[in-house]
């Protein structure tokens, strides 16, 4: 009887250890996947920025590419926040949500200020999209650091 109980306890201990080890492996895999995703976004972002800086584009095309850049970083931020929600403890997630709300308000103000001198002009979309993309890119890296 005693041997059976000890054997069961050992099996439970091994199961807990294996489960914990698997979580660490999953965590490492998640981190690698996150890093790969961010590297892919960086590559796309760099290509768009290079095109905006180097290609002789009409203003309409520059505006569209800047919108694409802005959307790229918005999507990356959404992905990072979704990941954070699934892995952070509730208290940390709550704090991040509050910080994110403040960041969103500050970003909207900064983007509006960046475009103020360009309102009504053909470059307005380019200016506001680039500012929004720049701020969102920085925020993506801030959230990414929390998840590493």
CSV table of C-alpha atoms in Angstrom, one decimal:
chain,number,residue,atom,x,y,z
A,1,UNK,CA,0.0,0.0,0.0
A,2,UNK,CA,2.8,2.4,1.0
A,3,UNK,CA,4.7,1.6,-2.3
A,4,UNK,CA,1.5,2.3,-4.3
A,5,UNK,CA,1.0,5.7,-2.6
A,6,UNK,CA,4.7,6.6,-3.2
A,7,UNK,CA,4.5,5.5,-6.8
A,8,UNK,CA,1.3,7.6,-7.3
A,9,UNK,CA,3.0,10.6,-5.7
A,10,UNK,CA,6.0,10.2,-7.9
A,11,UNK,CA,3.8,10.0,-11.0
A,12,UNK,CA,2.0,13.2,-10.0
A,13,UNK,CA,5.2,14.9,-9.4
A,14,UNK,CA,6.5,13.9,-12.8
A,15,UNK,CA,3.3,15.0,-14.4
A,16,UNK,CA,3.6,18.4,-12.8
A,17,UNK,CA,7.2,18.7,-13.8
A,18,UNK,CA,6.5,17.7,-17.4
A,19,UNK,CA,3.6,20.1,-17.6
A,20,UNK,CA,5.7,22.9,-16.2
A,21,UNK,CA,8.5,22.1,-18.6
A,22,UNK,CA,6.0,22.1,-21.5
A,23,UNK,CA,4.8,25.5,-20.5
A,24,UNK,CA,8.4,26.8,-20.6
A,25,UNK,CA,8.8,25.3,-24.1
A,26,UNK,CA,5.5,26.9,-25.2
A,27,UNK,CA,6.6,30.2,-23.7
A,28,UNK,CA,9.9,30.0,-25.6
A,29,UNK,CA,8.1,29.1,-28.8
A,30,UNK,CA,5.6,31.9,-28.3
A,31,UNK,CA,8.4,34.4,-27.8
A,32,UNK,CA,10.2,33.1,-30.9
A,33,UNK,CA,7.0,33.4,-32.9
A,34,UNK,CA,6.4,36.9,-31.6
A,35,UNK,CA,10.0,37.9,-32.5
A,36,UNK,CA,9.5,36.4,-36.0
A,37,UNK,CA,6.3,38.3,-36.4
A,38,UNK,CA,7.9,41.6,-35.4
A,39,UNK,CA,10.8,40.9,-37.8
A,40,UNK,CA,8.3,40.4,-40.6
A,41,UNK,CA,6.5,43.7,-39.7
A,42,UNK,CA,9.9,45.5,-39.6
A,43,UNK,CA,10.8,44.2,-43.1
A,44,UNK,CA,7.5,45.3,-44.5
A,45,UNK,CA,7.8,48.7,-42.7
A,46,UNK,CA,11.3,49.2,-44.0
A,47,UNK,CA,10.3,48.5,-47.6
A,48,UNK,CA,7.4,51.0,-47.4
A,49,UNK,CA,9.6,53.6,-45.8
A,50,UNK,CA,12.3,53.1,-48.5
A,51,UNK,CA,9.7,53.4,-51.2
A,52,UNK,CA,8.4,56.6,-49.7
A,53,UNK,CA,11.9,58.1,-49.4
A,54,UNK,CA,13.4,56.9,-52.7
A,55,UNK,CA,10.7,56.2,-55.3
A,56,UNK,CA,9.4,59.1,-57.4
A,57,UNK,CA,5.8,58.7,-56.4
A,58,UNK,CA,2.9,61.1,-57.0
A,59,UNK,CA,1.3,62.5,-53.9
A,60,UNK,CA,-1.7,60.2,-54.1
A,61,UNK,CA,0.6,57.1,-54.0
A,62,UNK,CA,2.6,58.5,-51.2
A,63,UNK,CA,-0.6,59.0,-49.2
A,64,UNK,CA,-1.7,55.4,-49.9
A,65,UNK,CA,1.7,54.0,-48.9
A,66,UNK,CA,1.7,56.0,-45.7
A,67,UNK,CA,-1.8,54.7,-44.9
A,68,UNK,CA,-0.5,51.2,-45.6
A,69,UNK,CA,2.4,51.8,-43.2
A,70,UNK,CA,0.1,53.2,-40.5
A,71,UNK,CA,-2.2,50.2,-40.9
A,72,UNK,CA,0.7,47.8,-40.7
A,73,UNK,CA,1.8,49.1,-37.3
A,74,UNK,CA,-1.8,49.4,-36.1
A,75,UNK,CA,-2.3,45.7,-36.9
A,76,UNK,CA,1.0,44.8,-35.1
A,77,UNK,CA,-0.1,46.8,-32.0
A,78,UNK,CA,-3.4,45.0,-32.0
A,79,UNK,CA,-1.6,41.6,-32.2
A,80,UNK,CA,0.8,42.5,-29.4
A,81,UNK,CA,-2.1,43.7,-27.2
A,82,UNK,CA,-4.0,40.5,-27.9
A,83,UNK,CA,-1.0,38.4,-27.0
A,84,UNK,CA,-0.5,40.5,-23.8
A,85,UNK,CA,-4.1,39.9,-22.8
A,86,UNK,CA,-3.6,36.1,-23.1
A,87,UNK,CA,-0.3,35.9,-21.2
A,88,UNK,CA,-0.1,38.8,-18.6
A,89,UNK,CA,-1.5,38.4,-15.2
A,90,UNK,CA,-4.8,40.2,-14.7
A,91,UNK,CA,-3.3,43.1,-12.7
A,92,UNK,CA,-0.6,43.7,-15.3
A,93,UNK,CA,-3.2,43.5,-18.1
A,94,UNK,CA,-5.4,46.0,-16.3
A,95,UNK,CA,-2.4,48.4,-15.9
A,96,UNK,CA,-1.5,47.9,-19.5
A,97,UNK,CA,-5.1,48.6,-20.6
A,98,UNK,CA,-5.1,51.9,-18.6
A,99,UNK,CA,-1.7,52.9,-20.1
A,100,UNK,CA,-2.9,52.0,-23.6
A,101,UNK,CA,-6.0,54.2,-23.2
A,102,UNK,CA,-3.8,57.1,-22.1
A,103,UNK,CA,-1.4,56.4,-25.0
A,104,UNK,CA,-4.3,56.4,-27.5
A,105,UNK,CA,-5.5,59.8,-26.3
A,106,UNK,CA,-2.0,61.3,-26.4
A,107,UNK,CA,-1.3,59.8,-29.8
A,108,UNK,CA,-4.6,61.2,-31.2
A,109,UNK,CA,-3.5,64.7,-29.9
A,110,UNK,CA,0.0,64.3,-31.3
A,111,UNK,CA,-1.2,63.2,-34.7
A,112,UNK,CA,-3.7,66.1,-34.9
A,113,UNK,CA,-1.0,68.5,-34.0
A,114,UNK,CA,1.3,67.1,-36.6
A,115,UNK,CA,-1.3,67.6,-39.3
A,116,UNK,CA,-2.5,71.1,-38.2
A,117,UNK,CA,-0.3,73.0,-40.6
A,118,UNK,CA,-1.3,70.7,-43.5
A,119,UNK,CA,-5.1,70.7,-43.1
A,120,UNK,CA,-6.8,70.9,-46.4
A,121,UNK,CA,-3.6,70.2,-48.4
A,122,UNK,CA,-2.7,67.1,-50.4
A,123,UNK,CA,0.1,66.2,-48.0
A,124,UNK,CA,-2.2,66.1,-44.9
A,125,UNK,CA,-2.8,62.3,-45.2
A,126,UNK,CA,0.9,61.7,-45.6
A,127,UNK,CA,1.9,63.8,-42.6
A,128,UNK,CA,-0.7,62.4,-40.2
A,129,UNK,CA,-0.2,58.8,-41.3
A,130,UNK,CA,3.6,59.0,-40.9
A,131,UNK,CA,3.2,60.5,-37.4
A,132,UNK,CA,0.7,57.9,-36.4
A,133,UNK,CA,2.9,55.1,-37.8
A,134,UNK,CA,5.9,56.4,-36.0
A,135,UNK,CA,4.2,56.6,-32.6
A,136,UNK,CA,2.5,53.3,-33.1
A,137,UNK,CA,5.8,51.6,-34.1
A,138,UNK,CA,7.3,52.9,-30.9
A,139,UNK,CA,4.4,51.6,-28.9
A,140,UNK,CA,4.6,48.2,-30.5
A,141,UNK,CA,8.2,47.9,-29.3
A,142,UNK,CA,7.2,49.0,-25.7
A,143,UNK,CA,4.5,46.3,-25.5
A,144,UNK,CA,6.8,43.7,-27.1
A,145,UNK,CA,9.4,44.4,-24.4
A,146,UNK,CA,6.7,43.6,-21.8
A,147,UNK,CA,6.2,40.2,-23.4
A,148,UNK,CA,9.8,39.2,-23.8
